[in-house]
Tab-separated table of C-alpha atoms in Angstrom:
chain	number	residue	atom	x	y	z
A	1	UNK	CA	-4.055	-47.405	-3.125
A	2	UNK	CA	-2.105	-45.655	-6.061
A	3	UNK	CA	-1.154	-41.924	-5.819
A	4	UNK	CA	-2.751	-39.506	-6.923
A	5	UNK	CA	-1.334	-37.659	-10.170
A	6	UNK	CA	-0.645	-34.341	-9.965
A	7	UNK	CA	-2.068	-32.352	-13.318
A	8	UNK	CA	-0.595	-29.485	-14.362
A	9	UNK	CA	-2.611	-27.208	-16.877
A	10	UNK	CA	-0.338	-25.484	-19.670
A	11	UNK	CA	-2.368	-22.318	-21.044
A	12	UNK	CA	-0.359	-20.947	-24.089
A	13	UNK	CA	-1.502	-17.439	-24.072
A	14	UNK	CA	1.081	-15.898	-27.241
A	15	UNK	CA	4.784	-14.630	-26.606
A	16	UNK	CA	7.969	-15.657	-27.641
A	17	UNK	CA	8.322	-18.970	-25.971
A	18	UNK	CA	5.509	-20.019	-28.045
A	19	UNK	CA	7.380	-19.539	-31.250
A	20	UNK	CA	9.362	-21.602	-33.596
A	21	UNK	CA	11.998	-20.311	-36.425
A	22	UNK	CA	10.603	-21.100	-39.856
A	23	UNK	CA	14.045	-21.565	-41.760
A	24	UNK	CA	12.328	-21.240	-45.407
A	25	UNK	CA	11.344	-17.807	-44.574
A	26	UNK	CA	13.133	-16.710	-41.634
A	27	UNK	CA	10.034	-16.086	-39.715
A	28	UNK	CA	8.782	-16.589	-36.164
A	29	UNK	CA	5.519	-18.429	-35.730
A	30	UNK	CA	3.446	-19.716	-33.260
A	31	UNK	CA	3.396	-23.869	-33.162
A	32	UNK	CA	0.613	-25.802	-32.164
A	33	UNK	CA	1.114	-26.389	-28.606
A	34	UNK	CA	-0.621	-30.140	-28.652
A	35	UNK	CA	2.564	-31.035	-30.547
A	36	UNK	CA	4.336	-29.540	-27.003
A	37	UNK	CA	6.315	-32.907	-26.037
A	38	UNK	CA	7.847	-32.649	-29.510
A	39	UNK	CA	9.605	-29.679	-28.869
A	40	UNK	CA	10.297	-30.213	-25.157
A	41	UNK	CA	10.320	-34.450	-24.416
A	42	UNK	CA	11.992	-33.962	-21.133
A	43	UNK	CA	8.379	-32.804	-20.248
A	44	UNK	CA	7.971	-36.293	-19.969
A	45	UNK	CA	10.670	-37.047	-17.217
A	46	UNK	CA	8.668	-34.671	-15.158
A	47	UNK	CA	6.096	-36.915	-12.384
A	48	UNK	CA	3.034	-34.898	-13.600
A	49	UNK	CA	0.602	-35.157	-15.828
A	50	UNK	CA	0.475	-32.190	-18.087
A	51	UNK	CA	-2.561	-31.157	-20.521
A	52	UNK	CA	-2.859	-27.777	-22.855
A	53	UNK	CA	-5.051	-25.499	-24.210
A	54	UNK	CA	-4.216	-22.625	-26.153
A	55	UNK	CA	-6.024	-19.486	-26.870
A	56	UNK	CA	-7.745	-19.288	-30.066
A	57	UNK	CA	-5.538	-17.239	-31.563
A	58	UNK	CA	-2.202	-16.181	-29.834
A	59	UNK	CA	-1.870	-12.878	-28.317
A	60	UNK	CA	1.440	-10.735	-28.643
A	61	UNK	CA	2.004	-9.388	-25.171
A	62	UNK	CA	1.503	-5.794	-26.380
A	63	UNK	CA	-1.903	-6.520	-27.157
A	64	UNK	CA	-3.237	-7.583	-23.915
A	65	UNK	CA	-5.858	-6.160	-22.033
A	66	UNK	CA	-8.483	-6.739	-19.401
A	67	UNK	CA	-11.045	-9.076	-21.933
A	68	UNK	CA	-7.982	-11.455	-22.438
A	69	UNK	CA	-7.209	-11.485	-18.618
A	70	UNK	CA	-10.970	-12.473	-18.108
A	71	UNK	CA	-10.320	-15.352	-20.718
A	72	UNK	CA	-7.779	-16.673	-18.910
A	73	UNK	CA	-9.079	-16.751	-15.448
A	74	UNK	CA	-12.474	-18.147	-17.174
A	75	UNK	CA	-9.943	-21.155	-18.388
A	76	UNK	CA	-8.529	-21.241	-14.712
A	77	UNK	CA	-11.872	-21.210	-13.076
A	78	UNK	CA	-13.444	-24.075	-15.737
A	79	UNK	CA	-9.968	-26.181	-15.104
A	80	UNK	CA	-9.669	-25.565	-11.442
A	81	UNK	CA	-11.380	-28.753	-10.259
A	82	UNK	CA	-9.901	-30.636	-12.282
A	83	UNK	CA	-6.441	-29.646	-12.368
A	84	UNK	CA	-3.523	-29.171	-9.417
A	85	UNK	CA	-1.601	-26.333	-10.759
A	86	UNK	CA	-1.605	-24.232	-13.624
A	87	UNK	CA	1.544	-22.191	-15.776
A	88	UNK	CA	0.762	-19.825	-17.821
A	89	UNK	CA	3.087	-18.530	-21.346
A	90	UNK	CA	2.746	-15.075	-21.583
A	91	UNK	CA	4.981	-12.742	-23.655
A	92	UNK	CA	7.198	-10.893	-21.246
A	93	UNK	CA	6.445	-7.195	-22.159
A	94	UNK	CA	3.448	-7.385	-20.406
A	95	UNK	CA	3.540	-10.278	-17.815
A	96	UNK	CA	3.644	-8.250	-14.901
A	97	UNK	CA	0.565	-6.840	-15.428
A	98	UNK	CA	-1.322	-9.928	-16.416
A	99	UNK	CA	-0.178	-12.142	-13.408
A	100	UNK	CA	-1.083	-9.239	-10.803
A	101	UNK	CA	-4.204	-8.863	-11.770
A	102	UNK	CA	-4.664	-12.591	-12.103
A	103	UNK	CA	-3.675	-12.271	-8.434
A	104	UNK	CA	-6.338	-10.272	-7.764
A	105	UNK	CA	-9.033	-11.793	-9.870
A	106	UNK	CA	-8.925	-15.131	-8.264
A	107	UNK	CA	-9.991	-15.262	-4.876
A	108	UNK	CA	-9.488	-17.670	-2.332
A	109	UNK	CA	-6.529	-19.255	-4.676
A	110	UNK	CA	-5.448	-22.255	-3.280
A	111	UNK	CA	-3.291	-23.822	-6.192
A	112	UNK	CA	-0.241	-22.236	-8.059
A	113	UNK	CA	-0.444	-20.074	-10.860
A	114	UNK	CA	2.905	-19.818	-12.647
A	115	UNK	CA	3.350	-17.247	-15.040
A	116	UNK	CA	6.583	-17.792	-17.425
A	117	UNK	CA	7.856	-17.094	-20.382
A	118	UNK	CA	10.921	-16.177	-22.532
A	119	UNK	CA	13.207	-13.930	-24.633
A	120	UNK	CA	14.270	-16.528	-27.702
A	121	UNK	CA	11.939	-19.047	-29.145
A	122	UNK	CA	11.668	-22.238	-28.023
A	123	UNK	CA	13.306	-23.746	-31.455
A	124	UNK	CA	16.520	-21.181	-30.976
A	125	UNK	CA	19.874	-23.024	-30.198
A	126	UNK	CA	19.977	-20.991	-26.823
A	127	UNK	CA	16.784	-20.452	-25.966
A	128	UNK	CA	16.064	-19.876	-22.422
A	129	UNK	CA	12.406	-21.503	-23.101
A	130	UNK	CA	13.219	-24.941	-21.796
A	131	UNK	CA	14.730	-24.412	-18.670
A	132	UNK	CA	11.986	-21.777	-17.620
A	133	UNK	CA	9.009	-23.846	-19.019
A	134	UNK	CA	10.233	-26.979	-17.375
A	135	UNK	CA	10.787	-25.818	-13.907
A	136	UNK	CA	7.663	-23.485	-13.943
A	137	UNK	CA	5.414	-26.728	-14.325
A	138	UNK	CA	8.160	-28.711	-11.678
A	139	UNK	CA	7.121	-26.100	-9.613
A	140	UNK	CA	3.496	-25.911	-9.989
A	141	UNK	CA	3.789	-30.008	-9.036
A	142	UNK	CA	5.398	-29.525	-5.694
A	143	UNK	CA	3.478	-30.936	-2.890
A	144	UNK	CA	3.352	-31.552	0.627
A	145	UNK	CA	1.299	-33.674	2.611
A	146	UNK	CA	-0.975	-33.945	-0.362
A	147	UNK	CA	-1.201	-29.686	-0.864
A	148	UNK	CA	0.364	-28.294	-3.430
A	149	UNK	CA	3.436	-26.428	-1.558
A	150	UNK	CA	2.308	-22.859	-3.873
A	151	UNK	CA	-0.895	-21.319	-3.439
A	152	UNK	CA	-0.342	-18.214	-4.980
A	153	UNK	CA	0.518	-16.802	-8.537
A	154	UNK	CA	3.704	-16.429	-9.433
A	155	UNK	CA	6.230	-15.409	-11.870
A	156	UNK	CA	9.495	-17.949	-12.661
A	157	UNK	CA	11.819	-16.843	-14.974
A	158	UNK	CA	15.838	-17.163	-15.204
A	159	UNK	CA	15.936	-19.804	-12.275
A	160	UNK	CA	13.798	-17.596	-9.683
A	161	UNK	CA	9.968	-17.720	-8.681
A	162	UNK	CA	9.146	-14.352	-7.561
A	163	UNK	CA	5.592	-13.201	-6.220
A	164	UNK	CA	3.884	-12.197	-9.800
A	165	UNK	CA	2.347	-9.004	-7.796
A	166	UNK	CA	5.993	-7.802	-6.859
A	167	UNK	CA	7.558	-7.866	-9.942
A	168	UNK	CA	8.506	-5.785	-12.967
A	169	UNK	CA	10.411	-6.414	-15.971
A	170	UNK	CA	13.828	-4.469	-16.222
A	171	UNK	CA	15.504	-5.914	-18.910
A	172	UNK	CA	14.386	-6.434	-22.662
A	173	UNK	CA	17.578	-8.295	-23.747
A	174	UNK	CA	18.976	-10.324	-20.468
A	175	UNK	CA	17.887	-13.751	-19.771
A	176	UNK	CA	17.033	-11.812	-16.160
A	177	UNK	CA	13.878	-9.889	-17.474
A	178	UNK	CA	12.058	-9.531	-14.284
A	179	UNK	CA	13.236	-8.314	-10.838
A	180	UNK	CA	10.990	-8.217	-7.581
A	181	UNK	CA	12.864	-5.097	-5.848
A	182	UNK	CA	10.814	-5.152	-2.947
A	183	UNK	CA	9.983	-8.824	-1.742
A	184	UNK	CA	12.768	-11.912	-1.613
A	185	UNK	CA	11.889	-15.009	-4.300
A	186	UNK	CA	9.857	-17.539	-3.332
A	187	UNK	CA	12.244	-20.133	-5.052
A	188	UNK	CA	15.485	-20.546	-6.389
A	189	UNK	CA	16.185	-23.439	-8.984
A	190	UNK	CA	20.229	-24.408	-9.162
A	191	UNK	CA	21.637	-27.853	-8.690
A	192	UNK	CA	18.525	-27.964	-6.459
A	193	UNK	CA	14.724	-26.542	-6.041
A	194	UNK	CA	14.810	-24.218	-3.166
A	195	UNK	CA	11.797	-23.138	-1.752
A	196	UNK	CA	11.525	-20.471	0.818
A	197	UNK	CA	8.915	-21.023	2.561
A	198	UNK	CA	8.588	-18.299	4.658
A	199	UNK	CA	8.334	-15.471	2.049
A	200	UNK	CA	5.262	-17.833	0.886
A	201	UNK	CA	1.681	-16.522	1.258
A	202	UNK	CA	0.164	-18.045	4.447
A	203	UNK	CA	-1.875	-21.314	4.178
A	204	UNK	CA	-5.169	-20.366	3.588
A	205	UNK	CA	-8.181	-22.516	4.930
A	206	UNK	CA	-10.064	-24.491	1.541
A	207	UNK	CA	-12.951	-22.016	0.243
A	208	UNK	CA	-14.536	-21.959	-2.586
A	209	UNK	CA	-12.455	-20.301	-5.501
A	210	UNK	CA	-14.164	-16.884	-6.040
A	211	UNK	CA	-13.492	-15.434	-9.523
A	212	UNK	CA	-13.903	-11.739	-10.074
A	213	UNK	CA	-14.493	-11.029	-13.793
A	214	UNK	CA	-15.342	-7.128	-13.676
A	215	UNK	CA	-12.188	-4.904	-14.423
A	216	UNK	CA	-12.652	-1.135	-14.391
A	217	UNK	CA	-10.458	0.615	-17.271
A	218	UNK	CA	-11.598	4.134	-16.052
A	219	UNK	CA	-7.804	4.828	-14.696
A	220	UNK	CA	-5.267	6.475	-15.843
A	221	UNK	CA	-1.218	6.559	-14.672
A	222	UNK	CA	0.849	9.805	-14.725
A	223	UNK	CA	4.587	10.038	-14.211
A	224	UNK	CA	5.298	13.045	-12.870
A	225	UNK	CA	8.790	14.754	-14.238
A	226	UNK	CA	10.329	18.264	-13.845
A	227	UNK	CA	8.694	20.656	-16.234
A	228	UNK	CA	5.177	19.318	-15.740
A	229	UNK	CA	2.708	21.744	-16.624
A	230	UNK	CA	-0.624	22.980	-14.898
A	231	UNK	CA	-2.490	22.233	-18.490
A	232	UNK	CA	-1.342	18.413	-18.772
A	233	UNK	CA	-1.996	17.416	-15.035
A	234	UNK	CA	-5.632	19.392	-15.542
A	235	UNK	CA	-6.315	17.904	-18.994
A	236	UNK	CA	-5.682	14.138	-17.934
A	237	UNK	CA	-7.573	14.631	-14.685
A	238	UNK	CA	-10.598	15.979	-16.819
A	239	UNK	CA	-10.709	12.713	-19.584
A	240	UNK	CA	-14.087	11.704	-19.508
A	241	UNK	CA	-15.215	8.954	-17.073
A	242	UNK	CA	-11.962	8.830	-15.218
A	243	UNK	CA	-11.880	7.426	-12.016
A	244	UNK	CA	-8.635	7.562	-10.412
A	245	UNK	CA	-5.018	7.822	-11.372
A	246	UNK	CA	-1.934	6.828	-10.032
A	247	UNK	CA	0.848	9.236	-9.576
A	248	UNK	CA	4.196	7.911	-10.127
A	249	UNK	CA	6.063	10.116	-7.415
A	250	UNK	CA	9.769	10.891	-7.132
A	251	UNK	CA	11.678	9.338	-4.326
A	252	UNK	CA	9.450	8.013	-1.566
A	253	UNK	CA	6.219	9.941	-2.582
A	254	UNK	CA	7.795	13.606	-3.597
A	255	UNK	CA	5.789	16.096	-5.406
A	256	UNK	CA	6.034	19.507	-6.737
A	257	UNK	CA	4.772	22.012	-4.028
A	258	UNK	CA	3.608	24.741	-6.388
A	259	UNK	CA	0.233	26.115	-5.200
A	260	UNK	CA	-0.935	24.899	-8.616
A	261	UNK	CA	-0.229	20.822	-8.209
A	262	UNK	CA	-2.267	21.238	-4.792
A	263	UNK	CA	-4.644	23.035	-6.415
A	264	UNK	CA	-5.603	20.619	-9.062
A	265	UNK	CA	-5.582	17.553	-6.916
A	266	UNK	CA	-7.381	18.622	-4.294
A	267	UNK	CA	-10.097	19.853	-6.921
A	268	UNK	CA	-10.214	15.957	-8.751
A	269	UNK	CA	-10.609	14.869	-5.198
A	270	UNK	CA	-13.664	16.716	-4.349
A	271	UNK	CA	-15.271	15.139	-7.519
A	272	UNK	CA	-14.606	12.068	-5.982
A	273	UNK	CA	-11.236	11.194	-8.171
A	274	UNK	CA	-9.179	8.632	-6.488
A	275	UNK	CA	-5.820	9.928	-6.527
A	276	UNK	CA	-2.724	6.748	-5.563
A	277	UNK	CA	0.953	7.986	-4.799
A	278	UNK	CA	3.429	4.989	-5.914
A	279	UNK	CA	7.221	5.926	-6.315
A	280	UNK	CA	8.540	6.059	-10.052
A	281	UNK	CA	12.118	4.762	-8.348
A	282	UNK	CA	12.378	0.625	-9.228
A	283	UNK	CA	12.715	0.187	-5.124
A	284	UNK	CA	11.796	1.177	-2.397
A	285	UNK	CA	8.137	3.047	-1.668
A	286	UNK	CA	6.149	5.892	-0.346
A	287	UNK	CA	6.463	7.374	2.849
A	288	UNK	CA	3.791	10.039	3.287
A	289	UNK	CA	4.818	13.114	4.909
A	290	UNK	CA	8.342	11.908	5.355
A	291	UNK	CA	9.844	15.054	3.363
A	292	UNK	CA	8.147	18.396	3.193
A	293	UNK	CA	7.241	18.132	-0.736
A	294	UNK	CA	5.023	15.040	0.208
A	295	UNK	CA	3.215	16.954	3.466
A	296	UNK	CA	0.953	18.503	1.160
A	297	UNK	CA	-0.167	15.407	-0.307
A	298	UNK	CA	-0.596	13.397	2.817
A	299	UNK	CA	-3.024	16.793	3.737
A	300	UNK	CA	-4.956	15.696	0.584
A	301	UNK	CA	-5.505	12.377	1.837
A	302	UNK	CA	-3.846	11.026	-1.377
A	303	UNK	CA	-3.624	7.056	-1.427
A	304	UNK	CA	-0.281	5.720	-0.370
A	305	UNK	CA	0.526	3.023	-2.975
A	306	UNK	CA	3.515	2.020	-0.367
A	307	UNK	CA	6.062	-0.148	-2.068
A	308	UNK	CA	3.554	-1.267	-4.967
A	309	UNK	CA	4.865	-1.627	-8.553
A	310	UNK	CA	2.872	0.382	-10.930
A	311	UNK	CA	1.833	-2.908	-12.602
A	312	UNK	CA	0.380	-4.026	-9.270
A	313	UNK	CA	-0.894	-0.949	-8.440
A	314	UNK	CA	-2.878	0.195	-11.641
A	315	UNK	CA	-4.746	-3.703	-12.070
A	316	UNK	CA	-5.465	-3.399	-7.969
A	317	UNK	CA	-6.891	-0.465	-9.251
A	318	UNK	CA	-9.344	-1.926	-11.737
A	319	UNK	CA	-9.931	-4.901	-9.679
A	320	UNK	CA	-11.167	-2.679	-6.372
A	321	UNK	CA	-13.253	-0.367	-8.867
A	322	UNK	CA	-14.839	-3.158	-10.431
A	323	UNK	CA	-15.877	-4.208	-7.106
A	324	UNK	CA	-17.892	-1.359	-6.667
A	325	UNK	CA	-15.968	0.051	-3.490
A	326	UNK	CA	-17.152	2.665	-1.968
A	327	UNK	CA	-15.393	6.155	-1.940
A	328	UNK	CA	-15.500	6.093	1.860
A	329	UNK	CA	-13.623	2.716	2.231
A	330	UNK	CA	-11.752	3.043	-0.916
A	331	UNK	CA	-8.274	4.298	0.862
A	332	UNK	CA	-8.518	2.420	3.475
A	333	UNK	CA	-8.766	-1.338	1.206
A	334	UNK	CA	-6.050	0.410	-1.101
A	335	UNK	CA	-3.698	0.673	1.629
A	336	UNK	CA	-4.210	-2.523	2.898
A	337	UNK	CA	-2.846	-6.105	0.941
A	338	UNK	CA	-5.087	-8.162	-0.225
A	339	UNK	CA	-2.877	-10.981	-2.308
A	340	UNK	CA	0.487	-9.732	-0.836
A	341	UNK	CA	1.291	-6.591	-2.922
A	342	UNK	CA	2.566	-4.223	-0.273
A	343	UNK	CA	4.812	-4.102	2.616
């Protein structure tokens, strides 16, 4: 009996490494991704087979929002049966975001999601496109015992996989554009492919892939900074059809404790405002009522976004509101990880 083949899906979303240097006019365009193995034959050394699709028309990073994340889950969820593993080319600005809520939209994910990109072109003499696109889809063709050895999303770039969920981009000119502050990588690629396999999500038992395609844009984020006035805080709280909003906090959850900020938040509460506490440092997270000037905000039963990114924080956001949970158990499912977000 011959082995299986392990099929990798390549879904060319828009970004840099999707881009080639026209020399006539100096340009960067997108290339037709069919005409991949052209660009990158040692593809072809890899023991996987690899198919593409492309969106229709390539999205610059900037530009994404929750009706492209539904396209690409839709392309997940049509491919899933068919394919092993899946990486993803996203432009970096934004890949954070896209890849969390990935995380969250697909349910029951048993099968790696690998989310790369790059910061030159694929056609520029240094380009750090190759070595991050080839290892992404090595990767996303490990297995064990017939199971792929990922079963989670993730985000490779500049030799380390890092939970997609736990990261953040730091850097807009390093090769090393994303850093997980808060959770170890899940690989390391040097001379070898190291895999740790105990900051992996647990095995999960096979179920049904469940795809959740409803993504509630009623939020809002607010960084909070000294000289924050009574009229700003009020007026975002009071945009039409808001929902909830994350407050990026100082330190580990720190707030202002003018009689005003209590005021106003306890107010957008009552009207049944969701109101999530995440820290605006890069690590570390929120301790509720550790310090006085975050007492009055545990009082207010304000959601502790623990040691959440923003990025995962704001799409858990959109995914638990498009679920329709209820006010009552709303803090309780925030506070609690679903796809490995939070300590």
């Amino acid at each position: 009996m011959e082995d299986k083949v392990t099929k990798i899906l390549l879904i060319y979303t828009g970004g840099t490494i999707g881009m080639v240097k026209d020399y006539a006019t100096d340009t960067l365009k997108a290339f037709d991704f069919k005409k991949l193995l052209k660009h990158i034959p040692e593809l072809y050394q890899l023991d996987c087979a690899i198919d593409t699709v492309s969106f229709k028309k390539p999205i610059d990073s900037s530009n994404m929002n929750p009706a492209h994340w539904v396209d690409l889950a839709t392309i997940i969820e049509s491919h899933y049966d068919t394919h092993d593993g899946f990486v993803v080319l996203h432009g970096s600005d934004t890949m954070s975001y896209t890849a969390s809520a990935i995380g969250y939209m697909l349910e029951n994910l048993t099968k790696p999601v690998i989310f790369t990109g790059s910061q030159l072109p694929i056609g520029d003499l240094r380009t750090d496109a190759k070595e991050n696109l080839i290892t992404s889809v090595q990767i996303a063709a490990l297995t064990e015992k017939g199971k792929p050895v990922i079963q989670e999303v993730g985000l490779y770039f500049e030799y380390k996989l890092l939970r997609a969920n736990r990261t953040t981009k730091i850097n807009a000119e390093h090769f090393e554009a994303f850093q997980s502050p808060n959770y170890p990588p899940l690989a390391e690629s040097g001379v070898h492919l190291k895999v740790f396999k105990e900051a992996l999500l647990p095995r999960k038992r096979q179920k049904r892939l469940v795809v959740h395609k409803s993504m509630d844009t009623n939020v809002g984020i607010l960084k909070l900074f000294p000289g924050l006035s009574p009229q700003l805080l009020q007026n975002v709280l009071d945009t039409p059809g808001l929902k909830a909003l994350i407050l990026e906090t100082y330190g580990s959850g720190n707030a202002p404790t003018e009689s005003w900020v209590t005021d106003i938040l306890k107010k957008a509460i009552q009207r049944g405002i969701h109101i999530i506490s995440v820290t605006q440092c890069v690590g570390g997270g929120v301790l509720m009522g550790q310090y006085q000037t975050s007492q009055h905000l545990k009082k207010l039963h304000v959601v502790n976004g623990k040691d959440m990114t923003s990025e995962a924080a704001i799409t858990k956001l959109m995914y638990l509101l498009g679920r329709g949970v209820s006010g009552k158990s709303f803090k309780t499912i925030f506070e609690t990880s679903i796809r490995g977000e939070m300590a």
